[in-house]
Coordinates of C-alpha atoms and ligand atoms in Angstrom, one line a residue:
M1 CA 23.2 -12.5 -23.1
A2 CA 26.0 -13.4 -20.8
T3 CA 25.0 -14.2 -17.2
Q4 CA 25.8 -11.3 -14.8
R5 CA 26.9 -12.2 -11.3
F6 CA 26.0 -10.2 -8.2
D7 CA 25.9 -10.7 -4.4
A8 CA 22.4 -9.2 -4.3
V9 CA 19.6 -8.4 -6.7
V10 CA 16.9 -6.1 -5.5
V11 CA 13.7 -6.1 -7.6
G12 CA 11.8 -2.8 -7.4
A13 CA 13.0 0.8 -7.0
G14 CA 10.2 2.3 -4.9
F15 CA 11.0 3.4 -1.3
A16 CA 11.8 -0.2 -0.3
G17 CA 14.2 -1.0 -3.1
L18 CA 16.0 2.3 -2.9
Y19 CA 16.9 2.0 0.7
M20 CA 17.7 -1.7 0.4
I21 CA 20.2 -1.0 -2.4
H22 CA 21.7 1.8 -0.3
L23 CA 22.2 -0.5 2.7
L24 CA 23.6 -3.5 0.9
R25 CA 26.1 -1.4 -1.1
G26 CA 27.2 0.1 2.2
E27 CA 28.1 -3.4 3.3
G28 CA 30.4 -3.8 0.3
L29 CA 28.1 -6.2 -1.6
S30 CA 27.8 -6.0 -5.4
V31 CA 24.1 -5.0 -5.9
K32 CA 21.9 -4.8 -8.9
G33 CA 18.5 -3.1 -8.9
L34 CA 15.9 -4.2 -11.5
E35 CA 12.8 -2.0 -12.1
R36 CA 9.9 -2.4 -14.5
A37 CA 9.3 1.4 -14.6
G38 CA 11.3 4.0 -16.4
G39 CA 12.4 5.6 -13.1
V40 CA 12.4 5.4 -9.4
G41 CA 9.5 6.0 -7.0
G42 CA 7.4 2.8 -7.4
T43 CA 3.8 3.8 -6.3
W44 CA 4.5 7.4 -7.0
Y45 CA 5.9 6.7 -10.4
W46 CA 2.9 4.8 -11.5
N47 CA -0.1 6.5 -9.8
R48 CA -0.2 9.9 -11.6
Y49 CA -4.0 10.2 -11.6
P50 CA -5.4 13.6 -10.7
G51 CA -5.7 14.2 -7.0
C52 CA -3.2 11.4 -6.1
R53 CA -1.5 12.2 -2.7
C54 CA -0.6 10.4 0.5
D55 CA -3.0 10.1 3.3
V56 CA -0.4 9.7 6.0
E57 CA 1.0 13.1 6.7
S58 CA 4.2 13.9 4.8
L59 CA 6.2 14.6 8.0
D60 CA 5.6 10.9 8.8
Y61 CA 5.4 9.5 5.3
S62 CA 9.1 10.0 4.5
Y63 CA 12.4 8.3 5.3
Q64 CA 14.0 8.6 8.7
F65 CA 17.3 6.8 8.1
S66 CA 19.2 10.0 7.3
D67 CA 18.8 13.0 9.6
P68 CA 20.3 15.4 7.0
L69 CA 17.8 14.1 4.5
Q70 CA 14.8 14.6 6.7
Q71 CA 16.1 18.0 7.8
E72 CA 16.7 19.4 4.3
W73 CA 13.6 18.1 2.5
V74 CA 10.7 20.6 2.5
W75 CA 7.1 19.2 2.2
T76 CA 4.9 21.9 1.0
E77 CA 1.6 20.4 2.1
R78 CA 0.2 18.4 5.0
Y79 CA -0.5 15.5 2.6
S80 CA 1.9 16.0 -0.4
A81 CA 0.7 15.4 -3.9
Q82 CA 2.2 12.7 -6.1
P83 CA 4.6 15.0 -8.1
E84 CA 6.2 16.1 -4.9
I85 CA 6.5 12.6 -3.5
L86 CA 8.0 11.4 -6.8
A87 CA 10.4 14.3 -6.7
Y88 CA 11.4 13.2 -3.2
A89 CA 12.1 9.7 -4.3
E90 CA 14.2 11.1 -7.2
H91 CA 16.1 13.3 -4.8
V92 CA 16.9 10.3 -2.6
A93 CA 18.1 8.4 -5.6
T94 CA 20.4 11.3 -6.7
R95 CA 21.6 12.2 -3.1
F96 CA 22.7 8.6 -2.4
E97 CA 23.9 7.9 -6.0
L98 CA 21.6 4.9 -6.5
R99 CA 20.6 5.2 -10.1
P100 CA 23.8 3.7 -11.6
L101 CA 23.0 0.5 -9.7
I102 CA 19.5 0.2 -11.2
Q103 CA 18.4 -1.2 -14.6
F104 CA 15.1 0.4 -15.5
E105 CA 12.4 -0.7 -17.9
T106 CA 13.2 -4.3 -17.0
R107 CA 10.6 -6.7 -15.6
V108 CA 11.8 -9.8 -13.7
T109 CA 9.9 -12.7 -15.1
S110 CA 11.4 -15.6 -13.2
A111 CA 13.7 -16.5 -10.3
H112 CA 14.9 -20.1 -9.7
Y113 CA 16.9 -21.3 -6.7
D114 CA 19.8 -23.8 -7.1
E115 CA 20.3 -25.9 -3.9
H116 CA 23.8 -26.9 -4.9
T117 CA 25.2 -23.5 -5.4
H118 CA 22.8 -21.7 -3.0
R119 CA 22.2 -19.1 -5.6
W120 CA 19.3 -17.6 -7.6
T121 CA 19.0 -17.3 -11.3
V122 CA 16.9 -14.3 -12.2
A123 CA 15.6 -13.7 -15.7
T124 CA 14.0 -10.6 -17.2
D125 CA 11.8 -9.7 -20.1
K126 CA 14.8 -8.0 -21.8
G127 CA 16.6 -11.4 -21.9
D128 CA 19.0 -10.6 -19.1
V129 CA 20.1 -13.4 -16.8
F130 CA 21.5 -12.6 -13.3
D131 CA 23.1 -15.0 -11.0
T132 CA 22.8 -13.8 -7.4
R133 CA 23.3 -15.0 -3.9
F134 CA 20.6 -12.9 -2.3
L135 CA 17.3 -11.9 -3.9
I136 CA 15.3 -9.2 -2.3
M137 CA 11.7 -8.6 -3.5
A138 CA 10.9 -4.9 -3.1
T139 CA 8.1 -5.3 -5.5
G140 CA 5.4 -3.5 -3.6
C141 CA 2.1 -4.4 -1.9
L142 CA 0.0 -2.2 -4.2
S143 CA 1.8 -2.4 -7.5
A144 CA 0.0 -5.2 -9.4
A145 CA -2.8 -3.3 -11.0
N146 CA -6.1 -5.2 -11.1
T147 CA -8.3 -4.7 -14.2
P148 CA -11.3 -7.1 -14.0
A149 CA -11.7 -9.3 -17.1
F150 CA -14.8 -7.6 -18.5
P151 CA -16.0 -9.3 -21.6
G152 CA -15.7 -7.1 -24.7
L153 CA -13.2 -4.8 -23.2
R154 CA -11.0 -5.0 -26.3
D155 CA -13.8 -3.9 -28.5
F156 CA -14.2 -0.6 -26.7
K157 CA -13.2 2.2 -29.1
G158 CA -12.6 4.9 -26.5
R159 CA -9.6 5.4 -24.2
T160 CA -9.1 3.4 -21.0
F161 CA -6.9 4.2 -18.1
H162 CA -6.0 2.4 -14.8
T163 CA -5.3 4.7 -11.9
G164 CA -2.3 2.6 -11.0
L165 CA -0.8 2.8 -14.5
W166 CA -1.5 6.4 -15.3
P167 CA 0.1 7.9 -18.4
Q168 CA 3.3 9.8 -17.7
N169 CA 2.1 13.1 -19.2
G170 CA -1.3 13.1 -17.6
V171 CA -4.7 12.9 -19.3
D172 CA -6.9 15.8 -20.6
F173 CA -10.6 15.0 -20.0
T174 CA -11.8 18.4 -21.2
G175 CA -15.1 18.1 -23.0
R176 CA -15.2 14.3 -22.7
R177 CA -17.8 11.9 -21.4
V178 CA -16.0 9.8 -18.8
G179 CA -17.0 6.6 -16.9
I180 CA -15.1 5.5 -13.8
I181 CA -15.4 2.1 -12.2
G182 CA -14.7 1.8 -8.5
T183 CA -15.1 3.9 -5.3
G184 CA -11.9 3.1 -3.3
S185 CA -9.2 5.6 -2.3
S186 CA -8.0 6.2 -5.9
A187 CA -11.5 6.9 -7.2
I188 CA -12.3 9.1 -4.2
Q189 CA -9.2 11.2 -4.8
S190 CA -9.6 11.5 -8.6
I191 CA -13.4 11.9 -9.0
P192 CA -13.6 15.5 -7.8
L193 CA -10.9 16.6 -10.2
I194 CA -12.1 14.6 -13.2
A195 CA -15.6 15.9 -12.6
A196 CA -14.3 19.5 -12.7
Q197 CA -12.7 18.9 -16.1
A198 CA -14.8 16.4 -18.0
A199 CA -18.1 17.2 -19.7
D200 CA -19.8 14.4 -17.9
L201 CA -18.7 11.8 -15.3
T202 CA -20.5 8.6 -14.4
V203 CA -19.3 6.7 -11.4
F204 CA -20.0 2.9 -11.2
Q205 CA -20.2 2.0 -7.5
R206 CA -20.2 -1.6 -6.3
T207 CA -19.6 -0.9 -2.6
A208 CA -19.9 2.5 -1.0
N209 CA -16.8 3.4 0.9
F210 CA -16.3 5.4 4.1
S211 CA -14.4 8.6 3.5
V212 CA -13.4 11.4 5.8
P213 CA -12.3 14.9 4.9
A214 CA -8.4 15.0 4.6
R215 CA -8.4 18.7 5.4
N216 CA -5.2 19.0 3.4
R217 CA -3.5 22.4 3.7
P218 CA -0.1 24.0 3.1
S219 CA 2.5 22.9 5.7
D220 CA 2.4 24.8 8.9
P221 CA 6.0 26.2 9.4
A222 CA 5.6 26.2 13.2
A223 CA 4.6 22.6 13.3
V224 CA 7.4 21.6 10.9
A225 CA 9.9 23.4 13.0
R226 CA 8.7 21.7 16.1
V227 CA 9.0 18.3 14.5
K228 CA 12.4 19.0 12.9
S229 CA 13.8 20.4 16.2
N230 CA 13.9 16.8 17.4
Y231 CA 13.0 14.6 14.5
P232 CA 14.7 11.4 15.8
D233 CA 12.6 11.6 19.0
Y234 CA 9.4 12.2 17.0
R235 CA 10.2 9.2 14.8
R236 CA 10.9 7.1 17.9
R237 CA 7.5 8.0 19.3
A238 CA 5.9 7.4 16.0
R239 CA 7.2 3.9 15.9
Q240 CA 5.4 3.2 19.2
Q241 CA 2.0 4.0 17.6
A242 CA -0.1 1.1 16.2
A243 CA 0.3 2.4 12.7
A244 CA 3.7 4.0 13.1
F245 CA 2.7 7.6 12.6
G246 CA 1.2 10.7 14.3
P247 CA 2.7 10.4 17.8
D248 CA 1.3 13.9 18.7
N249 CA -2.1 13.3 17.3
P250 CA -4.9 13.6 19.8
R251 CA -6.5 10.2 20.8
G252 CA -9.6 9.3 22.8
L253 CA -8.7 6.3 24.9
D254 CA -12.2 6.0 26.5
S255 CA -15.1 3.9 25.2
V256 CA -17.7 5.4 23.0
L257 CA -20.2 3.1 24.7
A258 CA -19.7 5.0 28.0
A259 CA -20.3 8.4 26.4
T260 CA -23.7 10.2 26.4
P261 CA -25.2 11.1 23.0
A262 CA -24.1 14.7 23.4
Q263 CA -20.5 13.7 24.4
R264 CA -20.3 11.3 21.4
Q265 CA -21.5 13.9 19.0
R266 CA -19.1 16.6 20.3
R267 CA -16.1 14.2 20.2
F268 CA -16.9 12.9 16.7
E269 CA -17.3 16.4 15.4
E270 CA -14.0 17.5 16.9
Y271 CA -12.1 14.6 15.3
W272 CA -14.0 15.1 12.0
Q273 CA -12.7 18.6 11.9
L274 CA -9.1 17.5 12.5
G275 CA -9.2 15.6 9.2
G276 CA -7.8 12.3 8.0
F277 CA -7.4 9.0 9.9
M278 CA -7.5 10.8 13.2
F279 CA -11.2 10.4 13.0
L280 CA -10.9 6.7 14.0
G281 CA -9.0 7.7 17.1
A282 CA -11.9 9.7 18.6
F283 CA -12.6 6.8 21.0
G284 CA -10.4 3.9 22.1
D285 CA -12.7 1.0 21.0
L286 CA -13.9 2.0 17.5
M287 CA -11.9 -0.8 15.8
L288 CA -12.4 -3.4 18.5
N289 CA -16.1 -3.6 19.0
E290 CA -18.9 -3.6 16.4
A291 CA -21.4 -1.7 18.6
A292 CA -18.8 1.0 19.2
N293 CA -17.9 1.1 15.6
A294 CA -21.5 1.6 14.6
Y295 CA -21.6 5.0 16.4
A296 CA -18.7 6.2 14.2
A297 CA -20.3 4.8 11.1
D298 CA -23.6 6.5 11.9
F299 CA -21.9 9.8 12.4
V300 CA -20.2 9.6 8.9
R301 CA -23.5 8.6 7.3
S302 CA -25.1 11.7 8.9
K303 CA -22.4 13.8 7.4
I304 CA -22.9 12.3 3.9
R305 CA -26.6 13.2 4.2
E306 CA -25.6 16.8 5.1
M307 CA -23.1 17.1 2.2
V308 CA -25.1 15.4 -0.6
K309 CA -28.2 17.3 -1.7
D310 CA -30.1 14.5 -3.4
P311 CA -31.4 12.1 -0.7
Q312 CA -31.4 9.1 -3.0
T313 CA -27.8 9.7 -4.0
A314 CA -26.8 10.3 -0.4
E315 CA -28.4 7.0 0.6
L316 CA -26.5 5.2 -2.2
L317 CA -23.2 6.8 -1.1
S318 CA -23.8 5.8 2.5
P319 CA -21.7 2.7 3.3
K320 CA -23.2 -0.1 5.2
G321 CA -21.1 -2.1 7.7
I322 CA -17.9 -1.3 9.6
I323 CA -16.0 1.9 9.2
G324 CA -12.3 1.2 8.8
C325 CA -12.8 -2.4 7.9
K326 CA -12.0 -1.6 4.3
R327 CA -9.2 1.0 4.3
L328 CA -10.6 4.3 5.3
C329 CA -10.5 7.0 2.5
A330 CA -9.5 10.6 3.0
D331 CA -10.9 13.0 0.5
T332 CA -11.2 16.6 -0.7
H333 CA -14.8 17.4 -1.6
Y334 CA -15.6 13.9 -2.7
Y335 CA -19.2 13.8 -1.5
E336 CA -20.0 17.4 -2.6
T337 CA -18.9 16.4 -6.1
Y338 CA -22.2 14.5 -6.4
N339 CA -24.0 17.8 -6.2
R340 CA -22.7 18.7 -9.6
A341 CA -25.1 18.4 -12.5
N342 CA -22.5 16.6 -14.7
V343 CA -21.9 13.8 -12.2
H344 CA -24.0 10.6 -12.1
L345 CA -23.8 7.7 -9.7
V346 CA -24.8 4.2 -10.9
D347 CA -25.2 1.5 -8.3
V348 CA -23.8 -1.8 -9.6
S349 CA -24.0 -3.7 -6.4
Q350 CA -27.0 -5.8 -7.6
H351 CA -26.5 -5.4 -11.4
P352 CA -22.8 -5.6 -12.1
V353 CA -20.9 -4.2 -15.0
E354 CA -21.6 -7.0 -17.5
R355 CA -19.5 -6.2 -20.5
F356 CA -18.0 -3.6 -22.7
T357 CA -19.3 -2.6 -26.1
T358 CA -17.6 -0.5 -28.8
R359 CA -19.2 2.6 -27.3
G360 CA -19.1 2.0 -23.6
L361 CA -20.3 -0.6 -21.1
V362 CA -23.5 -2.4 -20.1
A363 CA -24.6 -2.6 -16.5
G364 CA -28.1 -3.8 -15.4
G365 CA -29.0 -4.2 -19.0
V366 CA -28.4 -0.5 -19.8
E367 CA -25.7 0.6 -22.2
Y368 CA -23.7 3.7 -21.0
T369 CA -21.6 5.3 -23.7
F370 CA -18.3 7.1 -23.1
D371 CA -15.2 8.6 -24.6
D372 CA -13.0 7.4 -21.8
V373 CA -13.3 4.8 -19.0
V374 CA -11.1 4.9 -15.9
F375 CA -10.5 1.7 -14.0
A376 CA -10.1 2.7 -10.3
T377 CA -10.4 -1.0 -9.6
G378 CA -7.3 -1.4 -7.3
F379 CA -4.7 -4.0 -7.1
D380 CA -4.0 -7.7 -6.6
A381 CA -2.6 -6.6 -3.3
M382 CA 0.3 -8.0 -1.2
T383 CA 0.8 -11.2 -3.2
G384 CA 0.1 -10.1 -6.8
S385 CA 3.5 -8.6 -7.7
L386 CA 5.2 -11.7 -6.3
L387 CA 3.0 -14.3 -7.9
R388 CA 3.1 -12.7 -11.3
M389 CA 6.8 -13.9 -11.5
D390 CA 7.7 -17.5 -11.8
I391 CA 9.5 -17.9 -8.5
R392 CA 10.8 -21.4 -7.7
G393 CA 12.6 -22.5 -4.5
K394 CA 14.0 -25.8 -3.3
N395 CA 13.0 -28.9 -5.3
G396 CA 11.6 -26.6 -8.0
V397 CA 8.5 -25.8 -5.9
S398 CA 6.9 -22.7 -7.2
L399 CA 5.7 -19.9 -5.0
N400 CA 2.3 -20.2 -6.7
E401 CA 2.0 -23.8 -5.4
K402 CA 3.3 -22.9 -2.0
W403 CA 0.8 -20.1 -1.6
A404 CA -2.1 -21.8 -3.3
A405 CA -4.2 -21.6 -0.1
G406 CA -2.9 -18.2 0.9
P407 CA 0.5 -16.6 1.6
L408 CA 2.8 -18.3 4.1
T409 CA 5.8 -16.4 5.5
Y410 CA 7.9 -16.0 8.6
L411 CA 7.6 -12.4 9.8
G412 CA 6.6 -11.3 6.3
L413 CA 10.3 -11.5 5.5
M414 CA 11.2 -15.0 4.4
I415 CA 9.4 -18.1 3.1
A416 CA 10.4 -21.7 4.1
G417 CA 11.7 -23.5 1.1
F418 CA 13.0 -20.3 -0.5
P419 CA 16.5 -19.7 1.0
N420 CA 18.2 -16.3 0.5
L421 CA 14.9 -14.8 -0.8
F422 CA 13.6 -11.9 1.2
T423 CA 10.2 -10.1 0.8
M424 CA 9.9 -6.5 1.9
T425 CA 6.7 -5.6 3.7
G426 CA 5.4 -9.1 2.7
P427 CA 2.2 -10.7 3.9
G428 CA 2.5 -11.4 7.7
S429 CA 4.1 -8.0 8.4
P430 CA 2.3 -4.7 9.3
S431 CA 3.0 -3.4 5.8
V432 CA -0.3 -1.8 4.5
L433 CA -1.7 -1.3 8.0
A434 CA 1.2 1.0 9.0
N435 CA 3.1 3.9 7.6
M436 CA 4.8 2.1 4.8
V437 CA 7.9 4.2 4.6
T438 CA 8.7 3.2 8.2
G439 CA 7.8 -0.4 7.4
V440 CA 10.2 -0.6 4.5
E441 CA 13.0 1.0 6.4
Q442 CA 12.5 -1.5 9.2
H443 CA 12.6 -4.4 6.8
A444 CA 15.6 -3.1 4.9
E445 CA 17.5 -2.9 8.1
Y446 CA 16.4 -6.3 9.3
I447 CA 17.3 -8.0 6.0
H448 CA 20.7 -6.2 6.2
D449 CA 21.2 -7.6 9.7
V450 CA 20.2 -11.2 8.7
I451 CA 22.6 -11.0 5.7
T452 CA 25.4 -9.6 8.0
W453 CA 24.8 -12.5 10.5
L454 CA 25.0 -15.1 7.7
R455 CA 28.3 -13.6 6.4
K456 CA 29.8 -13.5 9.9
E457 CA 28.8 -17.1 10.4
N458 CA 30.3 -18.0 7.1
A459 CA 27.1 -19.7 6.0
N460 CA 25.9 -20.2 2.4
A461 CA 22.3 -19.6 2.9
V462 CA 19.5 -18.6 5.4
E463 CA 16.0 -19.9 5.3
A464 CA 12.9 -19.6 7.5
R465 CA 12.1 -22.8 9.4
I466 CA 8.9 -24.4 8.5
D467 CA 7.6 -24.6 12.1
A468 CA 8.5 -21.0 12.7
E469 CA 6.6 -20.1 9.6
R470 CA 3.6 -22.2 10.6
D471 CA 3.5 -20.6 14.1
W472 CA 3.8 -17.1 12.6
V473 CA 1.0 -17.5 10.1
Q474 CA -1.2 -18.7 13.0
T475 CA -0.2 -15.7 15.1
V476 CA -1.1 -13.3 12.3
N477 CA -4.4 -15.0 11.8
V478 CA -5.4 -15.1 15.5
R479 CA -4.5 -11.5 16.0
S480 CA -6.7 -10.4 13.2
Q481 CA -9.6 -12.3 14.7
L482 CA -9.4 -10.1 17.8
T483 CA -10.3 -7.1 15.6
L484 CA -13.1 -6.1 13.2
Y485 CA -10.8 -6.2 10.2
P486 CA -11.7 -9.7 8.9
R487 CA -15.5 -8.9 8.8
C488 CA -15.8 -7.4 5.4
N489 CA -14.8 -8.1 1.8
S490 CA -11.6 -6.1 1.7
W491 CA -8.4 -6.4 -0.3
Y492 CA -6.6 -7.1 3.0
L493 CA -8.4 -10.5 2.7
G494 CA -7.9 -10.8 -1.0
A495 CA -11.6 -10.5 -1.5
N496 CA -11.3 -8.0 -4.4
V497 CA -9.7 -10.5 -6.8
P498 CA -12.0 -13.4 -8.0
G499 CA -10.6 -16.8 -6.9
K500 CA -8.0 -15.4 -4.6
P501 CA -7.8 -17.3 -1.2
R502 CA -9.4 -15.4 1.6
V503 CA -6.7 -14.9 4.2
F504 CA -6.2 -11.8 6.3
M505 CA -2.7 -10.9 5.1
P506 CA -1.2 -8.0 7.2
Y507 CA 0.0 -8.3 10.8
I508 CA -1.9 -5.8 13.0
G509 CA 0.1 -3.6 15.3
F510 CA 3.5 -2.1 14.4
P511 CA 5.0 -1.9 18.0
D512 CA 4.3 -5.6 18.8
Y513 CA 5.8 -6.6 15.5
T514 CA 8.9 -4.5 16.3
A515 CA 9.2 -6.2 19.7
K516 CA 8.9 -9.6 18.0
L517 CA 11.7 -8.7 15.5
D518 CA 13.9 -7.6 18.4
D519 CA 13.2 -10.8 20.3
V520 CA 14.1 -12.9 17.3
R521 CA 17.3 -10.9 16.8
A522 CA 18.2 -11.3 20.5
E523 CA 17.7 -15.0 20.2
H524 CA 20.3 -15.3 17.4
F525 CA 17.7 -15.0 14.7
A526 CA 15.5 -17.7 16.1
G527 CA 13.3 -19.2 13.4
F528 CA 15.9 -18.6 10.7
E529 CA 18.2 -21.5 9.9
L530 CA 21.7 -21.2 8.4
Q531 CA 22.9 -23.6 5.7
R532 CA 26.6 -24.3 5.3
Ligands
LIG601 P1 6.2 0.2 -4.6 O1 6.3 1.7 -4.5 O2 5.0 -0.4 -5.1 O3 7.4 -0.2 -5.6 C1 7.5 -1.5 -6.1 C2 8.3 -1.4 -7.4 O4 8.5 -2.8 -7.9 C3 7.4 -0.8 -8.5 O5 8.1 0.3 -9.1 C4 7.2 -1.9 -9.6 O6 7.3 -1.4 -10.9 C5 8.4 -2.8 -9.3 N1 8.2 -4.2 -9.6 C6 7.2 -5.0 -9.3 N2 7.3 -6.2 -9.9 C7 8.4 -6.1 -10.6 C8 9.0 -7.1 -11.5 N3 8.5 -8.3 -11.7 N4 10.1 -6.7 -12.1 C9 10.7 -5.4 -12.0 N5 10.1 -4.5 -11.2 C10 9.0 -4.9 -10.5 N6 1.2 4.0 2.1 C11 1.3 4.8 3.2 O7 1.8 4.3 4.2 N7 0.7 6.0 3.2 C12 0.1 6.6 2.1 O8 -0.3 7.7 2.2 C13 0.0 5.8 1.0 N8 -0.6 6.3 -0.1 C14 -0.7 5.5 -1.3 C15 -1.3 6.0 -2.4 C16 -1.5 5.2 -3.5 C17 -2.1 5.8 -4.7 C18 -1.1 3.9 -3.5 C19 -1.3 3.0 -4.7 C20 -0.4 3.4 -2.4 C21 -0.2 4.2 -1.3 N9 0.5 3.7 -0.1 C22 0.6 4.5 1.0 C23 1.1 2.4 -0.2 C24 2.5 2.5 -1.0 O9 2.4 1.5 -1.9 C25 3.7 2.5 -0.1 O10 3.6 3.5 0.9 C26 5.1 2.6 -0.7 O11 5.1 3.5 -1.7 C27 5.5 1.2 -1.1 O12 6.8 1.2 -1.5 P2 7.5 -0.1 -2.1 O13 8.9 0.3 -2.5 O14 7.4 -1.2 -1.1 O15 6.6 -0.5 -3.3
LIG602 P1 -9.5 -0.4 -3.9 O1 -9.6 0.2 -2.6 O2 -9.3 -1.9 -4.0 O3 -10.8 0.0 -4.7 C1 -11.2 -0.6 -5.9 C2 -12.6 -0.2 -6.2 O4 -13.0 -0.8 -7.5 C3 -13.6 -0.7 -5.2 O5 -14.6 0.3 -5.1 C4 -14.2 -2.0 -5.8 O6 -15.4 -2.3 -5.4 C5 -14.2 -1.6 -7.3 N1 -14.2 -2.7 -8.2 C6 -13.3 -3.7 -8.3 N2 -13.7 -4.5 -9.3 C7 -14.9 -4.1 -9.7 C8 -15.8 -4.6 -10.6 N3 -15.6 -5.8 -11.3 N4 -17.0 -4.0 -10.8 C9 -17.3 -2.8 -10.1 N5 -16.4 -2.3 -9.2 C10 -15.2 -3.0 -9.0 O7 -8.3 0.2 -4.9 P2 -7.7 1.7 -4.8 O8 -8.8 2.7 -4.7 O9 -6.8 1.8 -5.9 O10 -6.9 1.7 -3.4 C11 -6.1 0.6 -3.1 C12 -5.3 1.0 -1.9 O11 -4.2 1.8 -2.3 C13 -6.0 1.8 -0.8 O12 -6.8 1.1 0.0 C14 -4.8 2.5 -0.1 O13 -4.2 1.5 0.7 C15 -3.9 2.8 -1.3 N6 -4.2 4.1 -1.8 C16 -4.0 5.2 -1.0 C17 -4.4 6.4 -1.4 C18 -4.2 7.6 -0.5 O14 -5.1 8.3 -0.2 N7 -3.0 7.8 0.0 C19 -4.9 6.7 -2.6 C20 -5.1 5.6 -3.4 C21 -4.8 4.3 -3.0 P3 -15.6 -3.3 -4.1 O15 -15.3 -2.5 -2.9 O16 -17.0 -3.8 -4.2 O17 -14.6 -4.4 -4.3

């Protein structure tokens, strides 16, 4: 196939890719979008499992770059379900005429930089070759599905599904014996619905996870009207929050350690009733101090004991450790589901899933037989989608080599040695620890600004300086050590993928990160270097 030449190639057509394409086209650049999926939407295209919905409220979890768009779109629920979020992404693609610029069902397999031409050569699984000046990876932090390499998996005669690669037309579990591996957010959302349909559901739990009730409900017209009456101001205030959402949410700023037992109980109960992530805002120090955190964890464990009738099952479902260290889950009747006669919990913390057989799987020496097995086993998060491509920068150095001991970036946006390559919500940016739609908009706008600067300066390429990158990685690391986040085996640390380096990947705190981006811009993009 003949090589096609563009100013910019954007890989991925989720929320990040769509907005990036829109902005670069607006600058008059020739842009090509490449997307593995058959349509737009990214996360919301792939994750069609029952119960899939956002856990950041929809009024926040949506674009803000266009006021007409945010005014006209109607979210029907507090936390909208996957079909509605996908319909929104499709609406955006139509409204801003983005589809003609995107080639679907096309996976990027490699991207190599040429130092002489300052351009990238991008190859795909369809045999295309693209020659581009700028290469923007909008490939997602949670888009590389992780299926553990269980021996014998291929021999299993039943159906298997991964929550992050769910069939387009859904799955009917009626009358079937189903096994599900994992108890993270995807499992916690899907288990109540699969249990209601299947003949029998067995959940294999390696680590119990903390979950709080989402208290999803239809959108409240008065609350929507209030936000929409001054949406830009609401968004501005949201960006000042640590996780870039919920500026009007109540927050306890005082210490749980100073409260009496009765005050603690009352406050936790009040925030439990509010639903969702607000629970961790009940006091100001829950994510800063292990003793403070233990009070919140105890409260949730007491709730689990109230909700789950069988004391042994309740005990197994009660997480040990720090609440919020692994990403908090928000559910609808998750714990109550274990009161159903057709739902069984198998603890695989000590006796792991060993292997698959033709009829099912073996754990702790016992064979469990199934018609269907669901892998709710998560993702090779933050780095997986990048490292699954063969990306090579200056001197042919591969990203896999560069990141062998963990990801290195400047601001989560660029990588020293890889000029003109941008990562959106990459490791080293708030990404998965903040409202991600806001994060992708921030990155799209920043990348747009860096490219505009380069063009104004008549430069050929821009690259992160190695010293700026080193300092930034250090900053991200030191910052995480001030919190409780690094103290558990979470995917934020890469702990869910065997052999992955243990490095805390996201930058904690959206407002400080924004301030840093603003400072860098004010100092003529300090830390970025132009090449002429
Ligand atoms: P994605 O939506 O992941 O899109 C990346 C795209 O890149 C994908 O379509 C993928 O196919 C494509 N791609 C990757 N590699 C290649 C390649 N080599 N070639 C071609 N195409 C490629 N975040 C929140 O803030 N709030 C939430 O409530 C929330 N809920 C979530 C629920 C689920 C089930 C999951 C999995 C994640 C959730 N997230 C949430 C995180 C979510 O991923 C982001 O909010 C957001 O959708 C990311 O958008 P993106 O465009 O950066 O990445
Ligand atoms: P996850 O949080 O990584 O959970 C994966 C689960 O699979 C964990 O319980 C894990 O156990 C288990 N597991 C992995 N390998 C296993 C093995 N070999 N044997 C047994 N168990 C194994 O993945 P996820 O649930 O897909 O969620 C990922 C992220 O996507 C979330 O944290 C969130 O950011 C986002 N998400 C959000 C929502 C939402 O509510 N909006 C919904 C879904 C996903 P261990 O804990 O022991 O590793």
